[in-house]
mmCIF file of C-alpha atoms in Angstrom:
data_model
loop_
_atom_site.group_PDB
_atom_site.id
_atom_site.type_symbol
_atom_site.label_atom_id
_atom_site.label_comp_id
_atom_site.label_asym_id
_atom_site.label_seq_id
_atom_site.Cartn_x
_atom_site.Cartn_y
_atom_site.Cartn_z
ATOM 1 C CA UNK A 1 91.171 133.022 16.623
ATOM 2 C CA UNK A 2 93.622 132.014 19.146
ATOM 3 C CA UNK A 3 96.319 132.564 17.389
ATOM 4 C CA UNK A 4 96.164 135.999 16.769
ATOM 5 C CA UNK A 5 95.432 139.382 18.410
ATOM 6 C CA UNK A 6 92.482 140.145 16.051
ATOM 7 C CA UNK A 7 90.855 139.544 12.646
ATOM 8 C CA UNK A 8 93.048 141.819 11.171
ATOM 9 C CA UNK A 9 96.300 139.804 11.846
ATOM 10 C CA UNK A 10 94.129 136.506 11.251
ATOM 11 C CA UNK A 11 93.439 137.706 7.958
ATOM 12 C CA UNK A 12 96.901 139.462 7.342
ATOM 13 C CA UNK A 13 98.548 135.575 8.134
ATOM 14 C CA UNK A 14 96.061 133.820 6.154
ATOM 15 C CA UNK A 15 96.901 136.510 2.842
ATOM 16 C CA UNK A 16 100.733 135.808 3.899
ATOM 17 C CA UNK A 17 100.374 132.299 3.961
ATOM 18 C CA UNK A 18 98.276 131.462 0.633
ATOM 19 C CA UNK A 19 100.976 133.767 -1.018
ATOM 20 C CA UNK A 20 103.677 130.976 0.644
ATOM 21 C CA UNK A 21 101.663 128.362 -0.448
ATOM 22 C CA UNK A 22 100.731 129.453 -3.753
ATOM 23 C CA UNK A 23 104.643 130.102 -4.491
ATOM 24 C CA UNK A 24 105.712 127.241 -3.398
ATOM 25 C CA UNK A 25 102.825 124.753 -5.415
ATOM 26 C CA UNK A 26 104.244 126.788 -8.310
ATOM 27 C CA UNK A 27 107.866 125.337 -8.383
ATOM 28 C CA UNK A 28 106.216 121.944 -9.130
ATOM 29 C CA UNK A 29 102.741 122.806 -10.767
ATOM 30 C CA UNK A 30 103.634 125.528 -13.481
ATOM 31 C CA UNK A 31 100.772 127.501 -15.375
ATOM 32 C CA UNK A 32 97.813 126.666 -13.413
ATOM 33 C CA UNK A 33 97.415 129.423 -11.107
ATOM 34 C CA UNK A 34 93.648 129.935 -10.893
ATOM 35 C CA UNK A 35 93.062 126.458 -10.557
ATOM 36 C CA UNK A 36 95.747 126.681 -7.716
ATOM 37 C CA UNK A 37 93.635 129.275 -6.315
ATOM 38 C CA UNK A 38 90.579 127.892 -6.916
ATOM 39 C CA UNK A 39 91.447 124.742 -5.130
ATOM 40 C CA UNK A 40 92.918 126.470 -2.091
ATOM 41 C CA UNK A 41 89.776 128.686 -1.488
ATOM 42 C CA UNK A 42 87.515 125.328 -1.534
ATOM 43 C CA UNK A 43 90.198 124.190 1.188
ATOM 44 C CA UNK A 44 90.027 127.565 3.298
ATOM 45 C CA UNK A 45 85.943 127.303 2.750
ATOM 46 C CA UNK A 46 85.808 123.735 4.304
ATOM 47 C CA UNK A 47 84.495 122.628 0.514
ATOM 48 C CA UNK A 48 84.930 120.433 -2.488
ATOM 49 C CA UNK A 49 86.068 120.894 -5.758
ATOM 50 C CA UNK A 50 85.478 119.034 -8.725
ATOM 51 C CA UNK A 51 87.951 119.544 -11.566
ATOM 52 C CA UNK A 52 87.102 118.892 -15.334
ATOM 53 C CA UNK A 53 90.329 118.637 -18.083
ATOM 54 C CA UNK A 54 91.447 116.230 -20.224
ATOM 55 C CA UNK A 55 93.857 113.168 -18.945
ATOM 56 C CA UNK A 56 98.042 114.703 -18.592
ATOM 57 C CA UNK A 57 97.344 117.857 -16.752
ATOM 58 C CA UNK A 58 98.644 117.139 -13.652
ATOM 59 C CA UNK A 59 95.394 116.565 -11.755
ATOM 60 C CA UNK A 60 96.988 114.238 -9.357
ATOM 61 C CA UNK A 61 100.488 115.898 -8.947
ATOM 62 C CA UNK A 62 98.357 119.552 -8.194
ATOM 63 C CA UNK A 63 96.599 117.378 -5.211
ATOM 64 C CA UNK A 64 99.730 115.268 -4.341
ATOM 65 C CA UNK A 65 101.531 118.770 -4.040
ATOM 66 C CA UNK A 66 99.044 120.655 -2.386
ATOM 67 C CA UNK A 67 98.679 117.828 0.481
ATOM 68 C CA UNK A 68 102.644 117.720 0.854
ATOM 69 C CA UNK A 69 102.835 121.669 1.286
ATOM 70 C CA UNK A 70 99.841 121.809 3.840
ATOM 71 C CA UNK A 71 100.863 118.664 5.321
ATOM 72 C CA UNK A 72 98.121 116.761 5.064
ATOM 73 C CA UNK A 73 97.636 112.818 4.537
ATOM 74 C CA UNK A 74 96.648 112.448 0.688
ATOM 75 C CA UNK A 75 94.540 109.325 -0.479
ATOM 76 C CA UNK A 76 94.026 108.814 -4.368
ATOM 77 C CA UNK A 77 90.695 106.364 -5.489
ATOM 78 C CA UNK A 78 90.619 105.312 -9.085
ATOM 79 C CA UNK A 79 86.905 104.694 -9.386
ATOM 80 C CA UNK A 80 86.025 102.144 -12.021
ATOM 81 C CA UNK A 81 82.698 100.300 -12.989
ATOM 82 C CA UNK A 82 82.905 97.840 -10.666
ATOM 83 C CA UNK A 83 84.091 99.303 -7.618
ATOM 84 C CA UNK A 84 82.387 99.032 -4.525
ATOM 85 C CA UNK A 85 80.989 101.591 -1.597
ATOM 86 C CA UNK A 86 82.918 99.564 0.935
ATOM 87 C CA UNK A 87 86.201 100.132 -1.490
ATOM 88 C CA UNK A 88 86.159 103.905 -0.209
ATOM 89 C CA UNK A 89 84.635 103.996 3.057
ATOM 90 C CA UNK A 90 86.143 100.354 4.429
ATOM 91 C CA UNK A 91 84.449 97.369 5.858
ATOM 92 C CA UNK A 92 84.082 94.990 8.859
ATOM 93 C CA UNK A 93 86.052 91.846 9.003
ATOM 94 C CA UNK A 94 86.250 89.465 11.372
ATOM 95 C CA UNK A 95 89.232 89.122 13.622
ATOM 96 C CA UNK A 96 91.542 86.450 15.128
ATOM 97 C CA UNK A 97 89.336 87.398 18.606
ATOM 98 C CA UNK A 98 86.120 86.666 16.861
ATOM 99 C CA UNK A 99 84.966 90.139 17.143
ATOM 100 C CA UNK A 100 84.575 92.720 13.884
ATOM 101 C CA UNK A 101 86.842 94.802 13.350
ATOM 102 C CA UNK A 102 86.527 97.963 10.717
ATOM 103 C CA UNK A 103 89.033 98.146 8.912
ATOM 104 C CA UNK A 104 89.112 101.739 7.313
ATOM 105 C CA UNK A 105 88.912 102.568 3.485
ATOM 106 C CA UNK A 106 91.200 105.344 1.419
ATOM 107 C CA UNK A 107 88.356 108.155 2.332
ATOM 108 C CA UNK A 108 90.083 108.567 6.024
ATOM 109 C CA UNK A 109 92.498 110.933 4.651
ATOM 110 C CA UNK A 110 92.475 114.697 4.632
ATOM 111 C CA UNK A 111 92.740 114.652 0.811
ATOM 112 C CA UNK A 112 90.782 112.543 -1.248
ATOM 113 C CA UNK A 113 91.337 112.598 -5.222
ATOM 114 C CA UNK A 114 88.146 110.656 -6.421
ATOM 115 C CA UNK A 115 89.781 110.438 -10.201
ATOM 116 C CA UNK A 116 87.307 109.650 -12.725
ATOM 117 C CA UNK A 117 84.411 110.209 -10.177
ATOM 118 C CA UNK A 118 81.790 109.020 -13.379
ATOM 119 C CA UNK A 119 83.342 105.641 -14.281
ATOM 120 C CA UNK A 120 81.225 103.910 -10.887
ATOM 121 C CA UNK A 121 77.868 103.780 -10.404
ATOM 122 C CA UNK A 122 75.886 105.653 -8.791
ATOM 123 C CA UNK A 123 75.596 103.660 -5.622
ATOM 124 C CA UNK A 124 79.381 104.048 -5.008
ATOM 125 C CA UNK A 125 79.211 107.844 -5.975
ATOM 126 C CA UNK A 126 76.740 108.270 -3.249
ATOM 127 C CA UNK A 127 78.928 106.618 -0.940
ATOM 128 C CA UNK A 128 81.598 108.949 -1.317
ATOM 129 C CA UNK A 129 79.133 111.938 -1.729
ATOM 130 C CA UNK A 130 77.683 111.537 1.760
ATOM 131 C CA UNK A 131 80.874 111.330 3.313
ATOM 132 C CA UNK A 132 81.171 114.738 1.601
ATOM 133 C CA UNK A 133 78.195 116.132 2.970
ATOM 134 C CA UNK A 134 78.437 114.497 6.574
ATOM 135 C CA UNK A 135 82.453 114.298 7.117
ATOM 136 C CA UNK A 136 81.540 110.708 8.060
ATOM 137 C CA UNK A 137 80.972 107.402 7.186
ATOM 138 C CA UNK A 138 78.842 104.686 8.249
ATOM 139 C CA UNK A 139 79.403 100.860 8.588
ATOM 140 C CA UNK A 140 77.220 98.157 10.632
ATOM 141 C CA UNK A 141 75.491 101.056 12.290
ATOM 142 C CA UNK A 142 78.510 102.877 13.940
ATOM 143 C CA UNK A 143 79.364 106.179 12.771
ATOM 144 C CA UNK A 144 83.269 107.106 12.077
ATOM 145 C CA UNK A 145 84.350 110.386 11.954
ATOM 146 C CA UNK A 146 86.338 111.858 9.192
ATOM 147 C CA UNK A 147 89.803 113.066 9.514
ATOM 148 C CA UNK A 148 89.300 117.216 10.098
ATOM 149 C CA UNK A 149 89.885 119.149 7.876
ATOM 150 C CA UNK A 150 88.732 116.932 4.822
ATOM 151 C CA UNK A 151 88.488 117.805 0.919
ATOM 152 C CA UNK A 152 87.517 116.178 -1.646
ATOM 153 C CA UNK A 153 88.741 116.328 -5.214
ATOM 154 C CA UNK A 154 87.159 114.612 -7.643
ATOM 155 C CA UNK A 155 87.640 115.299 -11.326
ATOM 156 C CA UNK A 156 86.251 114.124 -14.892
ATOM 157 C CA UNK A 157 87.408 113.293 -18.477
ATOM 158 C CA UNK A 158 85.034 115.839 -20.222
ATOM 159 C CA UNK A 159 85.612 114.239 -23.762
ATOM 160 C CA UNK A 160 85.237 110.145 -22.950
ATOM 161 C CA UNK A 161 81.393 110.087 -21.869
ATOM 162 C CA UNK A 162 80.963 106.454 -23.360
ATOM 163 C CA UNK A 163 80.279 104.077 -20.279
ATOM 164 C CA UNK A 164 80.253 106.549 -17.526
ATOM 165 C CA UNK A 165 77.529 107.527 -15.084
ATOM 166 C CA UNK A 166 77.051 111.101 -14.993
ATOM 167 C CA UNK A 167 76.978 112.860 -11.696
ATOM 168 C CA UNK A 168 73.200 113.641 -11.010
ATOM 169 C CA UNK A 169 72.590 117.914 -10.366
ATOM 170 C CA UNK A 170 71.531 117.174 -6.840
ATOM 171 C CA UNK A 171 75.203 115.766 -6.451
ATOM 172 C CA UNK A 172 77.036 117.995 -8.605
ATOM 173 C CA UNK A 173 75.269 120.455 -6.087
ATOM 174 C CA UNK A 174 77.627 119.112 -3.291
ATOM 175 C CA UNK A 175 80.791 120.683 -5.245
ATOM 176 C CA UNK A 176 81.645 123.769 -4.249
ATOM 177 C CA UNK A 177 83.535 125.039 -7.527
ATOM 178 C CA UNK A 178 83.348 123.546 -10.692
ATOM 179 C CA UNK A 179 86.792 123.857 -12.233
ATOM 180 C CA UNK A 180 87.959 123.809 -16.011
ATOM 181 C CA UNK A 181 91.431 122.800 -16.351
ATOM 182 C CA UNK A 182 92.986 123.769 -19.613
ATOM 183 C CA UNK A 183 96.037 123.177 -21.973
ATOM 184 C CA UNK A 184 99.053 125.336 -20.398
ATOM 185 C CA UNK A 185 100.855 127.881 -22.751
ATOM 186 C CA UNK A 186 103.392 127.076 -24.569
ATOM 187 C CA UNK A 187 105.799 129.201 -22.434
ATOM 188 C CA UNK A 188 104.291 126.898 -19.725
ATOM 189 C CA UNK A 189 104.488 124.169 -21.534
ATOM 190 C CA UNK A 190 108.383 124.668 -22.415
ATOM 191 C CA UNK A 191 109.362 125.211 -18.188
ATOM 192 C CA UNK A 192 107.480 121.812 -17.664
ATOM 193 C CA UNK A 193 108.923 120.119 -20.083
ATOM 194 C CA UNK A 194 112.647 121.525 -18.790
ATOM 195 C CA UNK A 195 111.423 120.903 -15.204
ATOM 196 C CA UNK A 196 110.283 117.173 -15.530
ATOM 197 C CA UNK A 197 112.950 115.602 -18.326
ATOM 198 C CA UNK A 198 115.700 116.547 -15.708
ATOM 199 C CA UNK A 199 117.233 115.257 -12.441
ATOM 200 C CA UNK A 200 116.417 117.781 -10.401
ATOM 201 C CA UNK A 201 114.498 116.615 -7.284
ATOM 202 C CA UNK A 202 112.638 119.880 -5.701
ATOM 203 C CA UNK A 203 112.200 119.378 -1.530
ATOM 204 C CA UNK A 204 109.136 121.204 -0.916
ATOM 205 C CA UNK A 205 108.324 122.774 2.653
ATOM 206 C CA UNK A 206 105.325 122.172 4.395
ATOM 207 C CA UNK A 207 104.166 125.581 5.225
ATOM 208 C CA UNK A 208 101.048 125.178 7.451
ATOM 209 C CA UNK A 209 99.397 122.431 9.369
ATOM 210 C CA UNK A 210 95.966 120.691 9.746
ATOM 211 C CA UNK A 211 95.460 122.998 12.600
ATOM 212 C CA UNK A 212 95.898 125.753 11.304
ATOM 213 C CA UNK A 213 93.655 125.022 8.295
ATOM 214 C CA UNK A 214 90.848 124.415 10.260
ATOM 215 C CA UNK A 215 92.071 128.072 12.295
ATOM 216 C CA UNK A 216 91.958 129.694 8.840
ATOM 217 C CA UNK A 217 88.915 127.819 7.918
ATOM 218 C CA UNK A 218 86.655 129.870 11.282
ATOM 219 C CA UNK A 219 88.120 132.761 10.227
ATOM 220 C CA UNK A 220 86.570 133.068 7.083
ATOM 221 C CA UNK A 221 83.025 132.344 8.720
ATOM 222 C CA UNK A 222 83.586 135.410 10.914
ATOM 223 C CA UNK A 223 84.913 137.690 8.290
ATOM 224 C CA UNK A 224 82.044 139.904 8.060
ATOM 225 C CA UNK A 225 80.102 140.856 4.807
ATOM 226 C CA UNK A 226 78.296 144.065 4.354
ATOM 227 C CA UNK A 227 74.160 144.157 2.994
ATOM 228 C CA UNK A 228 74.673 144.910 -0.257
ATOM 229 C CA UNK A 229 77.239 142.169 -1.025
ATOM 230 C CA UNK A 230 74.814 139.759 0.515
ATOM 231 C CA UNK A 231 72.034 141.015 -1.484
ATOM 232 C CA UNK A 232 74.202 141.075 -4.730
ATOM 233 C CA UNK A 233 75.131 137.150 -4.325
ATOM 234 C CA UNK A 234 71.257 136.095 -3.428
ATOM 235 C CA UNK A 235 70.111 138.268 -6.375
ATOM 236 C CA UNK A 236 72.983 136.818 -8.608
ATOM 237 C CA UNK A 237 71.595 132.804 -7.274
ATOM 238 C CA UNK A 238 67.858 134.369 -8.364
ATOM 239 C CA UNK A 239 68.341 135.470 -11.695
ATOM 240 C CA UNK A 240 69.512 132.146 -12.640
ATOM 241 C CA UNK A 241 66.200 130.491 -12.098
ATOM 242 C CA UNK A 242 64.267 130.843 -15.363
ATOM 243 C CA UNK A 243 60.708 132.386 -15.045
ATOM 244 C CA UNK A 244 61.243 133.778 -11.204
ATOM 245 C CA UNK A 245 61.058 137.482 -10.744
ATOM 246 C CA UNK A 246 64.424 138.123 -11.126
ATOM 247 C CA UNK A 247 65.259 136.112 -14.083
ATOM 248 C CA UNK A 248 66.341 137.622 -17.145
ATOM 249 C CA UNK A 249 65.080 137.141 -21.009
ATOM 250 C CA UNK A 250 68.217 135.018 -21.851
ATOM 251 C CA UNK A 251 67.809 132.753 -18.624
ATOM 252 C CA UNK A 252 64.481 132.196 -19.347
ATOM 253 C CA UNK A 253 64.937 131.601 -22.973
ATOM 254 C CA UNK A 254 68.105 128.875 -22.908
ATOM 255 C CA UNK A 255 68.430 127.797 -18.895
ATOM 256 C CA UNK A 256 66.293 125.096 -18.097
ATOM 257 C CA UNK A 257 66.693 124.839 -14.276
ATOM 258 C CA UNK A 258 69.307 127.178 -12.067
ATOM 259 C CA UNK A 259 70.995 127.578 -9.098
ATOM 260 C CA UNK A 260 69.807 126.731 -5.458
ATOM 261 C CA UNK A 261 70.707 128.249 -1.931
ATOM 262 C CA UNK A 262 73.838 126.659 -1.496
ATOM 263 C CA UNK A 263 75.068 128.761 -4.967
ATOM 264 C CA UNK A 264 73.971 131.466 -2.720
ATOM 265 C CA UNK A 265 75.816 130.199 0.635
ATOM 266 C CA UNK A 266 79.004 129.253 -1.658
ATOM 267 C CA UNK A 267 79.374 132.450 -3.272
ATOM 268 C CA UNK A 268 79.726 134.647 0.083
ATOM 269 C CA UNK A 269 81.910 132.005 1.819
ATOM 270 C CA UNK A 270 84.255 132.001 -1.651
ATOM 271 C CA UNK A 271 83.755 135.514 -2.244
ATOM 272 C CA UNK A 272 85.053 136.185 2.232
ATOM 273 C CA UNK A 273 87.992 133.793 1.403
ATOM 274 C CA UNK A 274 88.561 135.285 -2.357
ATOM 275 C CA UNK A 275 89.050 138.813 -0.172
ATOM 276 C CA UNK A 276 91.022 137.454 2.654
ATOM 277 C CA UNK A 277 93.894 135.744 0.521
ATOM 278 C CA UNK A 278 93.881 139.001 -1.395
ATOM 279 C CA UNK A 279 94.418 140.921 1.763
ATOM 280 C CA UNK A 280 91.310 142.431 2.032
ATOM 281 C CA UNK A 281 89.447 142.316 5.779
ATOM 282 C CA UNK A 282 85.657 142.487 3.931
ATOM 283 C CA UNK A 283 84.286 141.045 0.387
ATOM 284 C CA UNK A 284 83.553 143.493 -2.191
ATOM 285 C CA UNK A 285 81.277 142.295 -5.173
ATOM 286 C CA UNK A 286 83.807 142.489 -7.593
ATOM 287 C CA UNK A 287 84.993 139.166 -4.948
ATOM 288 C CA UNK A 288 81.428 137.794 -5.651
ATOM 289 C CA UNK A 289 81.948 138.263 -8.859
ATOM 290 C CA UNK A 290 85.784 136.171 -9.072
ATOM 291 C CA UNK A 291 84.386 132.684 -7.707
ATOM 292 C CA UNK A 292 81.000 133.436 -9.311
ATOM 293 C CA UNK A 293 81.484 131.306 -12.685
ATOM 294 C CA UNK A 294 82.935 128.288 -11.336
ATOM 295 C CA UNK A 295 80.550 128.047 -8.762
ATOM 296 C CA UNK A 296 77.311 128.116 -10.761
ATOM 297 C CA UNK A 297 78.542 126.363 -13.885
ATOM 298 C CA UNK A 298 77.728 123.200 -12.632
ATOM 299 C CA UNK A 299 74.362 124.269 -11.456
ATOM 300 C CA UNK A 300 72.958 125.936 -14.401
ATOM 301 C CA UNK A 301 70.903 123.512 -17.113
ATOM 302 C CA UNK A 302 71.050 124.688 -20.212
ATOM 303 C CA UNK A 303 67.967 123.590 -22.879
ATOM 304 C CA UNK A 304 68.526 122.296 -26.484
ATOM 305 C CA UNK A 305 68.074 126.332 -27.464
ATOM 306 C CA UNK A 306 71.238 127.133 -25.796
ATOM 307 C CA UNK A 307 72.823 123.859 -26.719
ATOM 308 C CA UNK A 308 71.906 124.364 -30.712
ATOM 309 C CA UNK A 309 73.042 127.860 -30.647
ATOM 310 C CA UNK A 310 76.193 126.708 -29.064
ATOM 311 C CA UNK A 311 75.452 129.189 -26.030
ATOM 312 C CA UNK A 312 78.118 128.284 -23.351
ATOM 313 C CA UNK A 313 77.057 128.462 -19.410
ATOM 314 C CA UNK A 314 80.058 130.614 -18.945
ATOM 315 C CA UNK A 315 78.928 133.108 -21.310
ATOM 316 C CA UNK A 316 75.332 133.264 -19.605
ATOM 317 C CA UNK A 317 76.868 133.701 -16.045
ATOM 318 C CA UNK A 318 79.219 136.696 -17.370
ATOM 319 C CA UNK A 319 76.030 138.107 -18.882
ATOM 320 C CA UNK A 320 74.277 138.257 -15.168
ATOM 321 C CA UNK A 321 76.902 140.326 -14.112
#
């Protein structure tokens, strides 16, 4: 780190700054704290998050909000049925000099909200996924880079599934966390409510910079992890797959395909950046354990036995534990 003497202050600012950060996202985005959380260790991790609730839960405002108070550029993409891969990533047109020009799409921002990611097809999903994977985009052969750092959020309507294209698992498998946003309280409920009907008009700082994301983001690859963590997390990744050595009666009786390597590779990278925002210079399992469920619920199958006995994936992770 540049910045800073040592690891230990590197991790001490990064703990005092998602404390700042978290604080601040608060005075506008009331009762959704672990989803706060979750959304800023995807950031810190250099991954994607891909958020599941119900339309009026403040999907976009969380994203507009976090952007503002990192100070990043923020891009939102509706996607509908018939939009197109050169919609997101841009096209060439030619110019008044009779040369092509590209002209850049919504995904050059730092912050992408891809709302509704399974309303297009699956040609214009892949076009946003492998700008995802690659942190660039391709048009008439030339490669553009990606603004750095760059996130995507993507989310889904988990109760409208008529007309939509559902994200294949090798995709879904590009999403760091999986995220379930629910209904707030009604105590949070009641300060929205008071918060939005008014004329208040909230200035929010920006708190850190693009830079220092990206400072924040090499710290947490060189935040070291002790052999027994590591072997937890891989072990954790095997007992998901049904019928491997590892796997337990219950995942071989109702999982039907689970988790790859990257389940493994996501866990210690959230589980470094779960203990560094906690103020903790090393991962413990119990951090394994806190990023654990919503990074494997989207890889785990379940079969029509789990399905009919109305066995939940969440339930079947917090039995592995």
């Amino acid at each position: 780190m540049t910045k800073y003497n040592n690891e230990i202050e590197a991790v001490d600012a990064l703990h005092q700054a998602y404390k700042e950060i978290r604080d601040e996202i608060s005075k506008v985005v009331i009762g959704q704290d672990e989803v706060v959380k979750s959304v800023l260790i995807s950031i810190f991790s250099n991954g994607h998050c891909l958020l599941v609730g119900v339309p009026g839960l403040a999907k976009t405002l969380l994203v507009q909000t976090v952007a503002n108070v990192l100070d990043l550029n923020f891009n939102r993409i509706q996607f509908t049925p018939d939009l197109m891969p050169s919609d997101i990533i841009g096209s060439e047109i030619l110019g008044e000099d009779r040369t092509f020009k590209f002209i850049r799409g919504p995904v050059f921002a730092n912050i992408v909200l891809a709302d509704e990611i399974n309303r297009t097809p699956p040609k214009t999903q892949a076009a946003l996924l492998e700008a995802m994977q690659e942190k660039s985009v391709t048009a008439a052969g030339q490669k553009h880079l990606l603004p750095r750092p760059f996130f995507v959020l993507a989310t889904q309507n988990p109760i409208e599934q008529e007309g939509t294209y559902p994200l294949p698992e090798a995709q879904l498998d590009r999403f760091m966390f999986n995220v379930l946003l629910d209904y707030p309280s009604f105590e949070d409920e009641l300060n929205i409510v008071r918060n939005t009907t008014g004329n208040t008009n909230l200035n929010l700082r920006k708190l850190i910079d693009a830079n220092q994301i990206h400072e924040f983001q090499q710290l947490i690859r060189s935040i070291p992890v002790t052999d027994n963590v590591l072997e937890y997390a891989v072990r954790l990744v095997g007992k998901t797959r049904p019928n491997s050595a590892l796997a337990t009666p219950e995942i071989n009786n109702f999982i039907s395909w689970g988790a790859g390597p990257r389940a493994s590779q996501f866990l210690i990278l959230g589980a470094k950046c779960h203990a560094a925002i906690s103020g903790k210079y090393a991962p413990d399992i119990s951090d394994v354990q806190a990023v654990a469920e919503a990074i494997l619920r989207h890889r785990l199958v379940r079969n029509y036995r789990a399905e009919a006995e109305g066995l939940s994936i969440e339930k079947i992770i917090r039995n592995l534990f």
